[in-house]
Tab-separated table of N, CA and C and ligand atoms in Angstrom:
chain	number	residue	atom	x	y	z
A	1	UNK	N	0.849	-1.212	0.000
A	1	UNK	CA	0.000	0.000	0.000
A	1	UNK	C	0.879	1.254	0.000
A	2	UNK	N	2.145	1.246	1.081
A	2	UNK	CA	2.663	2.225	1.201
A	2	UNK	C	3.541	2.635	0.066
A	3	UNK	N	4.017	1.404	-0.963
A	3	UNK	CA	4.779	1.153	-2.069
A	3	UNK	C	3.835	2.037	-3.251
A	4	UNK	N	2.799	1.878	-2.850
A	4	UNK	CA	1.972	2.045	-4.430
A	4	UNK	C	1.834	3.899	-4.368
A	5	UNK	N	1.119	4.263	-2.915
A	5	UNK	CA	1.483	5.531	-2.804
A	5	UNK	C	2.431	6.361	-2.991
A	6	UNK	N	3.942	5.493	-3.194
A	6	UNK	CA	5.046	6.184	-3.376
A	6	UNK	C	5.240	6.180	-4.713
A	7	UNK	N	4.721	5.499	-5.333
A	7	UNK	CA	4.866	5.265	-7.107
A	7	UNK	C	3.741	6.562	-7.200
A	8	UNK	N	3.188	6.355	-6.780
A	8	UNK	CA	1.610	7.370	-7.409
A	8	UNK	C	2.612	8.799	-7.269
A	9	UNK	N	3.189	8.961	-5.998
A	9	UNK	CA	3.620	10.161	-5.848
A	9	UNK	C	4.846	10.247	-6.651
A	10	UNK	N	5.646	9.388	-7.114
A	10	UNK	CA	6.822	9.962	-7.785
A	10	UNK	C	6.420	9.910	-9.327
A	11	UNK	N	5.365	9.423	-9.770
A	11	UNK	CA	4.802	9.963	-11.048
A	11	UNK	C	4.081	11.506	-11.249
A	12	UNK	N	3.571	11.295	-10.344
A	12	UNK	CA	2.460	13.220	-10.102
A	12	UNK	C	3.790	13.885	-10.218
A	13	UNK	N	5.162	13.852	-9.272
A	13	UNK	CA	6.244	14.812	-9.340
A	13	UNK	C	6.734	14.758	-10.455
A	14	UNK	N	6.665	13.746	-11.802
A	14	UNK	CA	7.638	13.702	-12.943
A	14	UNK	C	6.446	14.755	-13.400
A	15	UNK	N	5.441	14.326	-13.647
A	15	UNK	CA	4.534	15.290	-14.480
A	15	UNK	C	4.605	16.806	-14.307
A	16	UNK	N	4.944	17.748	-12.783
A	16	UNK	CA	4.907	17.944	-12.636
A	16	UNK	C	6.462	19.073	-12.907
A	17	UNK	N	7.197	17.970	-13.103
A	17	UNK	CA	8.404	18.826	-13.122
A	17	UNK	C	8.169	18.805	-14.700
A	18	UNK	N	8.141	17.665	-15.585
A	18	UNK	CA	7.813	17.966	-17.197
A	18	UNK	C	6.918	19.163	-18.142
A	19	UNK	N	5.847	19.146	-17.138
A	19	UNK	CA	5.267	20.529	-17.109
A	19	UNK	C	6.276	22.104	-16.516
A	20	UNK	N	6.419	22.031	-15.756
A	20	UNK	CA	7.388	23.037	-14.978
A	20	UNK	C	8.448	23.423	-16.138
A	21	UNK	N	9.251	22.234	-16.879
A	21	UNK	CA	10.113	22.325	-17.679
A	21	UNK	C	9.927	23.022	-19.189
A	22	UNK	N	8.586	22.400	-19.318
A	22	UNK	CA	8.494	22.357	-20.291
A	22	UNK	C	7.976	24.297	-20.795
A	23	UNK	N	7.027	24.257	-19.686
A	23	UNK	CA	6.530	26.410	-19.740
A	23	UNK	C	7.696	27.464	-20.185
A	24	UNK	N	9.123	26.492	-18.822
A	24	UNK	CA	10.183	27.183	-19.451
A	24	UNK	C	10.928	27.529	-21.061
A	25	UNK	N	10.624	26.424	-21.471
A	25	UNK	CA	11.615	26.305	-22.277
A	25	UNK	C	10.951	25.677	-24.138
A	26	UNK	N	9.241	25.517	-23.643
A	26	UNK	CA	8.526	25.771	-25.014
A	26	UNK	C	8.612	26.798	-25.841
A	27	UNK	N	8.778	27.931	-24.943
A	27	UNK	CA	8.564	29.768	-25.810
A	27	UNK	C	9.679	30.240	-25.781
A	28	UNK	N	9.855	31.247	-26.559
A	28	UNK	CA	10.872	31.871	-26.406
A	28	UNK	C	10.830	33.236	-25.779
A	29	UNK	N	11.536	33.883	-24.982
A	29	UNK	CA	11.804	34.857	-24.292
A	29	UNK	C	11.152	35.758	-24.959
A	30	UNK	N	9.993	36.536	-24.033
A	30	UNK	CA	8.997	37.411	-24.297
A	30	UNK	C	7.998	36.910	-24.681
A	31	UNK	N	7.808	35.652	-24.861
A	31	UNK	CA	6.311	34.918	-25.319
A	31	UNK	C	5.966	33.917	-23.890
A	32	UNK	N	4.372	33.973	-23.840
A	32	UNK	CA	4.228	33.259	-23.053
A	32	UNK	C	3.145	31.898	-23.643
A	33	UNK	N	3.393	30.820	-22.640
A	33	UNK	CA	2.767	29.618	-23.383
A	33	UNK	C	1.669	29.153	-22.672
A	34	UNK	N	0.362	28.663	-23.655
A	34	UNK	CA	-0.665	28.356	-23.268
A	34	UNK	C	-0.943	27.447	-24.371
A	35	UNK	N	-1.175	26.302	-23.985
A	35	UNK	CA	-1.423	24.936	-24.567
A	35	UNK	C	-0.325	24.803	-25.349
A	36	UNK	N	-0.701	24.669	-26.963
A	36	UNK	CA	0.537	24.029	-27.856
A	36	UNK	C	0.901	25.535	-28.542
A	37	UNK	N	0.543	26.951	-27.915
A	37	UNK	CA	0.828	28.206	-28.998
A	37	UNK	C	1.783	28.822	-27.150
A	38	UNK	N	2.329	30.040	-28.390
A	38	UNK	CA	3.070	30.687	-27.558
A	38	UNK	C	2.706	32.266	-28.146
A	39	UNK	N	2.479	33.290	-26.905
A	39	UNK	CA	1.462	34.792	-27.434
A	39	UNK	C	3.043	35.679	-26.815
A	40	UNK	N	2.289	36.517	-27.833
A	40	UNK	CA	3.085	37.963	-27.706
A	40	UNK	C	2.286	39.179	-27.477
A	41	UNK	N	1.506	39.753	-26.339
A	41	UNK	CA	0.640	40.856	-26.629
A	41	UNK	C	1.966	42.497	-26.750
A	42	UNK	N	1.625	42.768	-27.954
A	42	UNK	CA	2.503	44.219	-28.059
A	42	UNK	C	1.844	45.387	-27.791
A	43	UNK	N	2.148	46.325	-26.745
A	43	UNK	CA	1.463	47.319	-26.430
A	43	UNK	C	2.168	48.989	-26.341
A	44	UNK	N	3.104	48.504	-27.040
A	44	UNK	CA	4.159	49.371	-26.847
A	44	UNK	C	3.758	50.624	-27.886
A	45	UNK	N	3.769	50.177	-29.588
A	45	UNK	CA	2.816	51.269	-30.107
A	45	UNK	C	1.854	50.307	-30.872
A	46	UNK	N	0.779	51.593	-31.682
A	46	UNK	CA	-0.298	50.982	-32.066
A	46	UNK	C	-0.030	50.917	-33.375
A	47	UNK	N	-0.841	49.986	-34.048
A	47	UNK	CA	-0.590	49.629	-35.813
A	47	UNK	C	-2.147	49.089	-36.164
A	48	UNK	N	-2.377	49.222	-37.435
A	48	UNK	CA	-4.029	48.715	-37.964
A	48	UNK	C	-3.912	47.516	-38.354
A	49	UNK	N	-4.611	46.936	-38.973
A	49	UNK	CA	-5.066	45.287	-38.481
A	49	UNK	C	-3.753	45.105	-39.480
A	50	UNK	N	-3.761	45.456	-41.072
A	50	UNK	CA	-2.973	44.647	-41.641
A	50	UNK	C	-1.164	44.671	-41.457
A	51	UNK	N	-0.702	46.069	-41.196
A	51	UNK	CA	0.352	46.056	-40.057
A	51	UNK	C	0.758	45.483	-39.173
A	52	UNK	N	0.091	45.493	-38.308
A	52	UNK	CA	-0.249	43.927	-37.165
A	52	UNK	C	-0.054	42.707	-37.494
A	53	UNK	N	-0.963	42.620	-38.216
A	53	UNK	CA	-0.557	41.576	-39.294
A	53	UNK	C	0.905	40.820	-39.341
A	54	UNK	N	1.555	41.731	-40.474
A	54	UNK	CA	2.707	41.745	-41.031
A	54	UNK	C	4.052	41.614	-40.030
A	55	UNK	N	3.752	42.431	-38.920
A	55	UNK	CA	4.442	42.751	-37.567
A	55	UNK	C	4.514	40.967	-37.115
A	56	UNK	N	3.326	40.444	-36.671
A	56	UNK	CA	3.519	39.127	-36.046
A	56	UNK	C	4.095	38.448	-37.284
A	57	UNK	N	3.779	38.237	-38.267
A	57	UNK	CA	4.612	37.357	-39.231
A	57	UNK	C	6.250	37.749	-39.369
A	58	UNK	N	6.672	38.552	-39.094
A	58	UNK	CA	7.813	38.740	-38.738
A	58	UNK	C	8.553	38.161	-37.773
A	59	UNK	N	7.686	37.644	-37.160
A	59	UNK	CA	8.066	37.074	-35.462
A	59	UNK	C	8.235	35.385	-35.933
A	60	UNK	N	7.688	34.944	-36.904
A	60	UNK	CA	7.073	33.610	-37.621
A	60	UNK	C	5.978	33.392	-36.715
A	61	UNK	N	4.576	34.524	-36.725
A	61	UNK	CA	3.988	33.972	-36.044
A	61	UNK	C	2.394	34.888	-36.772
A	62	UNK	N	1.608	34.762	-36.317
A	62	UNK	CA	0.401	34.792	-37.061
A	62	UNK	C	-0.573	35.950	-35.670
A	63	UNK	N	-1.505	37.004	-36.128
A	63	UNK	CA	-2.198	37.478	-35.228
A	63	UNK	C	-3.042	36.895	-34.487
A	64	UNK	N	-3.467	36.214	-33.379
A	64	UNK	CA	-3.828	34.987	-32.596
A	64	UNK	C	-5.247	35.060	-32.961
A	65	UNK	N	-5.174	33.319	-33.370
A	65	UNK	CA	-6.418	32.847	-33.373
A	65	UNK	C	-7.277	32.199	-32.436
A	66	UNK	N	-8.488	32.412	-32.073
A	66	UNK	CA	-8.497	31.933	-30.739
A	66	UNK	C	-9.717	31.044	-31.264
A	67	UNK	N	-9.381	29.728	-30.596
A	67	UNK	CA	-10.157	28.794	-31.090
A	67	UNK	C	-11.185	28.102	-29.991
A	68	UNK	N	-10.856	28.501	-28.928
A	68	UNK	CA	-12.069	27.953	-27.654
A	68	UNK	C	-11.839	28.984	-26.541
A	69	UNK	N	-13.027	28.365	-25.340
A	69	UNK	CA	-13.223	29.401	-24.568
A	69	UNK	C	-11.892	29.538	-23.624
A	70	UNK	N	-11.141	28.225	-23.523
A	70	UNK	CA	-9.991	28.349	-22.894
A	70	UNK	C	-8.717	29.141	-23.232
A	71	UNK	N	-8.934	29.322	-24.486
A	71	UNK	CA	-7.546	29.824	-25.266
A	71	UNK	C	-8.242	31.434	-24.932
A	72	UNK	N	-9.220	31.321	-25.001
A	72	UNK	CA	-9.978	33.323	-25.082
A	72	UNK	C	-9.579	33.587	-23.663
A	73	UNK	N	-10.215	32.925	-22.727
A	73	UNK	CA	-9.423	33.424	-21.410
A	73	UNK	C	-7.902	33.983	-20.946
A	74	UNK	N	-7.519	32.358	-21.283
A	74	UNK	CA	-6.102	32.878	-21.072
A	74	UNK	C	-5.419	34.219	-22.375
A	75	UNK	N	-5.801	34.577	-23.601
A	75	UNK	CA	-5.681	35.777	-23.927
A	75	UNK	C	-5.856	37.172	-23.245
A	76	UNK	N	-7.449	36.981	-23.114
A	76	UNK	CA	-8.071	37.779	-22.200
A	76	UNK	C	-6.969	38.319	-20.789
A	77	UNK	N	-6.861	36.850	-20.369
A	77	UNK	CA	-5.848	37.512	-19.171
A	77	UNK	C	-4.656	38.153	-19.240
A	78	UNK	N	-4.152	37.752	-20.360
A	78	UNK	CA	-2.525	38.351	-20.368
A	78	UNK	C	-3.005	39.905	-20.384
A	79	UNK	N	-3.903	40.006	-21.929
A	79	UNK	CA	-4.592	41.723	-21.323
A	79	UNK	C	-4.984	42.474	-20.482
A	80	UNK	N	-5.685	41.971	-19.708
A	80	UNK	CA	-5.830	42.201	-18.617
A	80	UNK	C	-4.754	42.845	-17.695
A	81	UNK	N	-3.651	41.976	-17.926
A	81	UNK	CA	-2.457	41.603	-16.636
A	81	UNK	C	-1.523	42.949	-17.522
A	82	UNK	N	-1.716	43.456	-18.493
A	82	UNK	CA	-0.676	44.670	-18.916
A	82	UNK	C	-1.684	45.723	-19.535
A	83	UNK	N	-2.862	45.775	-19.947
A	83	UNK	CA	-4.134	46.910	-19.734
A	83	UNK	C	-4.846	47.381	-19.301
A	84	UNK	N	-4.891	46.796	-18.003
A	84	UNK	CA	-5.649	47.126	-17.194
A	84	UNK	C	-6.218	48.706	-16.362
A	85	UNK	N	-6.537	49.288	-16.955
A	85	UNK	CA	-6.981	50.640	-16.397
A	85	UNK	C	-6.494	51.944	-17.746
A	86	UNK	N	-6.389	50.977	-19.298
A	86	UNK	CA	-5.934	51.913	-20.111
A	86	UNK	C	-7.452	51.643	-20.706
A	87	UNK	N	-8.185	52.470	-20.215
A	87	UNK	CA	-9.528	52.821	-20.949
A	87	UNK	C	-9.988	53.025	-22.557
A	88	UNK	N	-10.289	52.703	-23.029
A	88	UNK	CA	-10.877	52.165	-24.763
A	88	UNK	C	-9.776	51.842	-25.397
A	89	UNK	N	-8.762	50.596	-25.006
A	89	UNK	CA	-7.813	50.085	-25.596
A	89	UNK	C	-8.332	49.081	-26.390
A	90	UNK	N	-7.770	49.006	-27.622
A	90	UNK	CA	-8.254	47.890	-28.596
A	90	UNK	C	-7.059	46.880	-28.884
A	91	UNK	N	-7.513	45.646	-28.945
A	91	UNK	CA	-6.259	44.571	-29.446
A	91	UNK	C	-6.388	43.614	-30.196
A	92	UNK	N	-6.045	43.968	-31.277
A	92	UNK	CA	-6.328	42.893	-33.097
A	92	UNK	C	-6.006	41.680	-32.356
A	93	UNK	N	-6.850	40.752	-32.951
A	93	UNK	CA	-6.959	39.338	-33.207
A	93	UNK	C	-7.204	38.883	-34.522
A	94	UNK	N	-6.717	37.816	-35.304
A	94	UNK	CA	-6.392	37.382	-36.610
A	94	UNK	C	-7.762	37.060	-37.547
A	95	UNK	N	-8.915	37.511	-37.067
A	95	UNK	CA	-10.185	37.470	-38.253
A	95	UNK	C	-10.521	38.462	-38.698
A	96	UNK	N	-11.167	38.365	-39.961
A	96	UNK	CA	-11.836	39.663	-40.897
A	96	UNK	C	-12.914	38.891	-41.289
A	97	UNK	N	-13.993	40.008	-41.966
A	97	UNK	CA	-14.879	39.735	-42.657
A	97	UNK	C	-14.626	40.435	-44.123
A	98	UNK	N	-13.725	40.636	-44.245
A	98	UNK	CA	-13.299	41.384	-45.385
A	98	UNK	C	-13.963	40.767	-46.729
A	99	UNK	N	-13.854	39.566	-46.961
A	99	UNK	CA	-14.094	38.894	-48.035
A	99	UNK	C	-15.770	39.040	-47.952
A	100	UNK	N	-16.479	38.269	-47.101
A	100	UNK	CA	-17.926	38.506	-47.136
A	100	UNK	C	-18.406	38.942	-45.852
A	101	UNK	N	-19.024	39.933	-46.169
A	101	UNK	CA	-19.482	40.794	-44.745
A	101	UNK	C	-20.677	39.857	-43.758
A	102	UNK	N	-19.937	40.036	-42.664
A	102	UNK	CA	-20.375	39.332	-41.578
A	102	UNK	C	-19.885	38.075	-41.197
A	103	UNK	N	-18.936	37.439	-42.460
A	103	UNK	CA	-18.589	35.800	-42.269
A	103	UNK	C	-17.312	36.014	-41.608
A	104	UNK	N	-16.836	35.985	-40.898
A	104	UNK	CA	-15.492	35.884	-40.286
A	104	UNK	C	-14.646	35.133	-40.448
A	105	UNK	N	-13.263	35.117	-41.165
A	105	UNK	CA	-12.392	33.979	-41.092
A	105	UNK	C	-10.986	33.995	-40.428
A	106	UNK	N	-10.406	33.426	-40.387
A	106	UNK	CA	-9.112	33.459	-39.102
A	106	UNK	C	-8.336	33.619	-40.629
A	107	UNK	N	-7.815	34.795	-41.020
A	107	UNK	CA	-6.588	35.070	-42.114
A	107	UNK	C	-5.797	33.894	-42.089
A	108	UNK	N	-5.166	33.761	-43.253
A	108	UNK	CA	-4.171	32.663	-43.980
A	108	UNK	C	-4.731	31.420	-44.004
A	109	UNK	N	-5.441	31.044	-42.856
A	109	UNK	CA	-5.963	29.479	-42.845
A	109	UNK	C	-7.518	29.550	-43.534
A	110	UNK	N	-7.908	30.504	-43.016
A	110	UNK	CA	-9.981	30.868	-43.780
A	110	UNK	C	-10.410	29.749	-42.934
A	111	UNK	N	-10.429	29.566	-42.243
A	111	UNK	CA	-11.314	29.214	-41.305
A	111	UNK	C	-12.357	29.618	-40.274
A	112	UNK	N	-13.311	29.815	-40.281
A	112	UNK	CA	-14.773	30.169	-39.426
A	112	UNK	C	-14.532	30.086	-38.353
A	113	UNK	N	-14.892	31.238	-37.253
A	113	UNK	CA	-14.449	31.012	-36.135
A	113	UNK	C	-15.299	29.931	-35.528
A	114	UNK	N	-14.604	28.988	-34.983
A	114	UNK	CA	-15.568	28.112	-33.935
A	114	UNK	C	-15.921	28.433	-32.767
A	115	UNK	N	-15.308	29.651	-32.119
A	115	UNK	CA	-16.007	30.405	-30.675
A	115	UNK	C	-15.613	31.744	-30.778
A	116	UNK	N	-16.965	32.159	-30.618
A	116	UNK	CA	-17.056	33.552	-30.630
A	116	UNK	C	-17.053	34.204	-28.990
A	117	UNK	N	-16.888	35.444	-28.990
A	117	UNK	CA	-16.926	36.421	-27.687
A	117	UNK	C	-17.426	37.363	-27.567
A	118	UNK	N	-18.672	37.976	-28.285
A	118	UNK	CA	-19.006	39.162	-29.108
A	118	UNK	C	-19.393	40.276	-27.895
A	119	UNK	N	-19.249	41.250	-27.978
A	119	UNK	CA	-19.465	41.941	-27.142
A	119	UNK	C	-20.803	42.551	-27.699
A	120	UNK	N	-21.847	43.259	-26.404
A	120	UNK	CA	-23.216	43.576	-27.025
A	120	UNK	C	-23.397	44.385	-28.227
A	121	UNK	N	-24.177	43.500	-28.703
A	121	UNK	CA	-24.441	43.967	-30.194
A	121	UNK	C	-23.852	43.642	-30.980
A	122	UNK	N	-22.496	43.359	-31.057
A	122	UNK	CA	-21.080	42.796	-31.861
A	122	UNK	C	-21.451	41.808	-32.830
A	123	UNK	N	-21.351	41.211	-33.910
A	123	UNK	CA	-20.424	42.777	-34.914
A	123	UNK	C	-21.821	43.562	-34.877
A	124	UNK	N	-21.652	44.341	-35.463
A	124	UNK	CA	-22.536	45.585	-35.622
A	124	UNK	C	-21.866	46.529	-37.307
A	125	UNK	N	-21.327	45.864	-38.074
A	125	UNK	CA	-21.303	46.951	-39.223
A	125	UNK	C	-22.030	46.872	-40.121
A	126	UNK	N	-22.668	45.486	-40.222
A	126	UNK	CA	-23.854	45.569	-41.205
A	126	UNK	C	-24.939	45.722	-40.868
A	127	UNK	N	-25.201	45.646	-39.634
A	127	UNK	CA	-27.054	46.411	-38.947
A	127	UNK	C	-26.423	47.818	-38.834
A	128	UNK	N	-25.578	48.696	-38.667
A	128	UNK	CA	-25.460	49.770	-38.717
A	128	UNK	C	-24.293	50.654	-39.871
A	129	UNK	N	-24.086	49.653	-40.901
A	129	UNK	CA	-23.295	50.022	-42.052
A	129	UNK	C	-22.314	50.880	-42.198
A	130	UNK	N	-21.394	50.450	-40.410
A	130	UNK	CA	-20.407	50.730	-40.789
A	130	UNK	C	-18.978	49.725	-41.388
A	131	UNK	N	-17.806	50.884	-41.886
A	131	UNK	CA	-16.490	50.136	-42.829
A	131	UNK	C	-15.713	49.126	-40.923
A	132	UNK	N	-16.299	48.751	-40.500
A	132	UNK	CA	-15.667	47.535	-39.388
A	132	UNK	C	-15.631	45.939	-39.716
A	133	UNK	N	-14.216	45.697	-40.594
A	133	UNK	CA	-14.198	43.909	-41.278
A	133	UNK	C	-12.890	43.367	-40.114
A	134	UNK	N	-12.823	44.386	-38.909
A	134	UNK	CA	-11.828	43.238	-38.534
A	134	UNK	C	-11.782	42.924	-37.420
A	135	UNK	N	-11.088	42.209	-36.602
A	135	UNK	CA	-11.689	41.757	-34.713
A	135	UNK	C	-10.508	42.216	-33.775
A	136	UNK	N	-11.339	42.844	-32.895
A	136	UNK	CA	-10.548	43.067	-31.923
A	136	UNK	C	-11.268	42.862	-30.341
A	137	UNK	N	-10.304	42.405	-29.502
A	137	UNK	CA	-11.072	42.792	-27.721
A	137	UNK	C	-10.900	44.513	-27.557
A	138	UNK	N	-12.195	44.491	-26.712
A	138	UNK	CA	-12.042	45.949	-26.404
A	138	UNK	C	-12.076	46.097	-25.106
A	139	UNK	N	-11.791	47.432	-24.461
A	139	UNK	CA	-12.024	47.162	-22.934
A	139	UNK	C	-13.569	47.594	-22.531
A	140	UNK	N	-14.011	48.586	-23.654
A	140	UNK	CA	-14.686	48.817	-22.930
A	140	UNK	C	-15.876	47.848	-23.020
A	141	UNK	N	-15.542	46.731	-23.314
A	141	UNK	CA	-16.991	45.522	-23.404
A	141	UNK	C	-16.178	44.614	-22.283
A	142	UNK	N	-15.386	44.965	-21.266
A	142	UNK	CA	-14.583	44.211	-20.974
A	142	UNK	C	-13.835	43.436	-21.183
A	143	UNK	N	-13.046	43.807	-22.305
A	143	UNK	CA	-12.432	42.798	-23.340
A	143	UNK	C	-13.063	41.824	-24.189
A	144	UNK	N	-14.343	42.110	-24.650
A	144	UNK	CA	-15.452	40.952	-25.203
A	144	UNK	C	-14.831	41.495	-26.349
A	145	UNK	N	-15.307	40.945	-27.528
A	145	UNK	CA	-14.793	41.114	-28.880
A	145	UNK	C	-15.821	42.070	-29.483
A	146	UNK	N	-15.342	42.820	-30.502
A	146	UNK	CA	-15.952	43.831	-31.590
A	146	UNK	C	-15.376	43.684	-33.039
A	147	UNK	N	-16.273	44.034	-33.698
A	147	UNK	CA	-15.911	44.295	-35.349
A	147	UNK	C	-15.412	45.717	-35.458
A	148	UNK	N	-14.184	46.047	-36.462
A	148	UNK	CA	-14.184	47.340	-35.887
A	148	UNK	C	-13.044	47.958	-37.094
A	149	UNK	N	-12.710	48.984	-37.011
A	149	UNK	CA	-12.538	49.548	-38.566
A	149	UNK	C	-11.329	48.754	-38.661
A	150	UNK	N	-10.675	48.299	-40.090
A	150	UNK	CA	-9.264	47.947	-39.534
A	150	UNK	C	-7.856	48.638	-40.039
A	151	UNK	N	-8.524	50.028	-40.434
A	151	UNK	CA	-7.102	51.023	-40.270
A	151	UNK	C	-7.177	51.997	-38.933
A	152	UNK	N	-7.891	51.503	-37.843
A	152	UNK	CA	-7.491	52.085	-36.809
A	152	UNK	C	-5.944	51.825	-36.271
A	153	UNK	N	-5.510	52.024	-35.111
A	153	UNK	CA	-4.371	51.904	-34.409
A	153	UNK	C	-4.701	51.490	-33.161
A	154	UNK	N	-4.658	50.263	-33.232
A	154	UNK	CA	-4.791	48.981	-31.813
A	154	UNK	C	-3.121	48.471	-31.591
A	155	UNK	N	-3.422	47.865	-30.513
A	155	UNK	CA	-2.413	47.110	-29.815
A	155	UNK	C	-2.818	45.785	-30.445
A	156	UNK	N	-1.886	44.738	-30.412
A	156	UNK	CA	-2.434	43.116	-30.748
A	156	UNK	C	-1.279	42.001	-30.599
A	157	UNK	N	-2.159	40.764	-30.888
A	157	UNK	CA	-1.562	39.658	-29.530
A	157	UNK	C	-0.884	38.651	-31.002
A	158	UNK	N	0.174	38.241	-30.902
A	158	UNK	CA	0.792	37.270	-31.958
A	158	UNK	C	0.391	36.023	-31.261
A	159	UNK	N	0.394	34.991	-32.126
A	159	UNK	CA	0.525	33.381	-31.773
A	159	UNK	C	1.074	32.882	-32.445
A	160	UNK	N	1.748	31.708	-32.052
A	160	UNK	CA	2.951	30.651	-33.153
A	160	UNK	C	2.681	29.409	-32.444
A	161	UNK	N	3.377	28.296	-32.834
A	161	UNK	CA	2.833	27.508	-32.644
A	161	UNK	C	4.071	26.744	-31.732
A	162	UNK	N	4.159	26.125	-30.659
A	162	UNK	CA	5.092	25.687	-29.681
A	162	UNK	C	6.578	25.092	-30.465
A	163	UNK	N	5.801	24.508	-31.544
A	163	UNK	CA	6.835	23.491	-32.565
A	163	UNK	C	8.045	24.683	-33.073
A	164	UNK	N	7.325	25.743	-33.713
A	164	UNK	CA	7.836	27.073	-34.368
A	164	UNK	C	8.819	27.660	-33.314
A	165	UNK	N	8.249	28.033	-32.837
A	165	UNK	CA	8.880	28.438	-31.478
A	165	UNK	C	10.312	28.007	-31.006
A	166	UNK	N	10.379	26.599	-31.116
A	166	UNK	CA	11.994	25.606	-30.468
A	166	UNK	C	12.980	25.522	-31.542
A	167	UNK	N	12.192	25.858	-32.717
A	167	UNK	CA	13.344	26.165	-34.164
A	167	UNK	C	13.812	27.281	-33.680
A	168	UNK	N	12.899	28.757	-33.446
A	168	UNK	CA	13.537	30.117	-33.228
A	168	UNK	C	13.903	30.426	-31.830
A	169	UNK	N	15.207	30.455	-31.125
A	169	UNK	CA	15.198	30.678	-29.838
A	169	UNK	C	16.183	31.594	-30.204
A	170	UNK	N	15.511	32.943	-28.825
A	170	UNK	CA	16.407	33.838	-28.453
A	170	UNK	C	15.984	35.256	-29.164
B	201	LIG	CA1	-5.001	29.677	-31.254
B	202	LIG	CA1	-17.780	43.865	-41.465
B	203	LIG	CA1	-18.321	47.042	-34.213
């Protein structure tokens, strides 16, 4: 009995340190890791969606796609954790409706978002006809998502993918 408890426990500690190890040393310095992607929120200056854009692909990394409610949180939070009290801050995330208004797709891949976050009313450019084809969190929906012009000047969050990431270190 006392044998088996000690196996149980020196497996929970391998997992535990493999995880531990692994947070370290999946991302690279200045990115942080959540599941199999690694984020960059830049807040330093602002750029419009397709800038942004271009900016994270520079990084080899793509404007974050967020594909469930878990991945939106932990986004959500990093914002949170460095915007917090900067009132109507906006931060690109990697969909447009550019191609057909109202359909949203995650750029380069065209894929449909499978979870949305819309903030009230959101989108809103075709019940109220305005030029808004691209996504961002806002604060003032509490970081819920909006459609929203995309030559404004937002802040925005890169993602790459963990694999990408251990090729580029440093
Ligand atoms: Ca993602
Ligand atoms: Ca639109
Ligand atoms: Ca809008």
């Amino acid at each position: 009995m006392l044998h088996e408890t000690v196996n149980k426990l020196i497996v929970i500690l391998c997992v535990v340190i493999t995880i531990a190890k692994g947070q370290d040393s999946q991302c690279a310095k200045g990115w942080v890791h959540h599941d199999e992607s690694c984020y960059m929120l830049h807040t330093k200056d602002k750029y419009n969606w397709i800038e942004s854009q271009m900016l994270c692909s520079g990084h080899g990394a793509h404007l974050a796609y967020i594909d469930d409610n878990a991945e939106n949180i932990f986004v959500k939070g990093l914002i949170m954790q460095n915007l917090t009290g900067q009132g109507g801050a906006h931060v690109w995330i990697g969909a447009s409706d550019d191609a057909y208004e109202g359909d949203f797709l995650w750029y380069g891949i065209d894929q449909p978002l499978t979870f949305t976050d819309w903030g009230p009313g959101e989108p809103n450019s075709v019940r109220l006809h305005l030029d808004e084809d691209c996504l961002v969190y806002w604060s003032n929906y509490h970081w819920k998502w909006a459609d929203y012009n995309c030559h404004a000047q937002c802040y925005y969050v890169c993602e790459k993918s963990v694999e990408d990431s251990s090729v580029i270190v440093g």
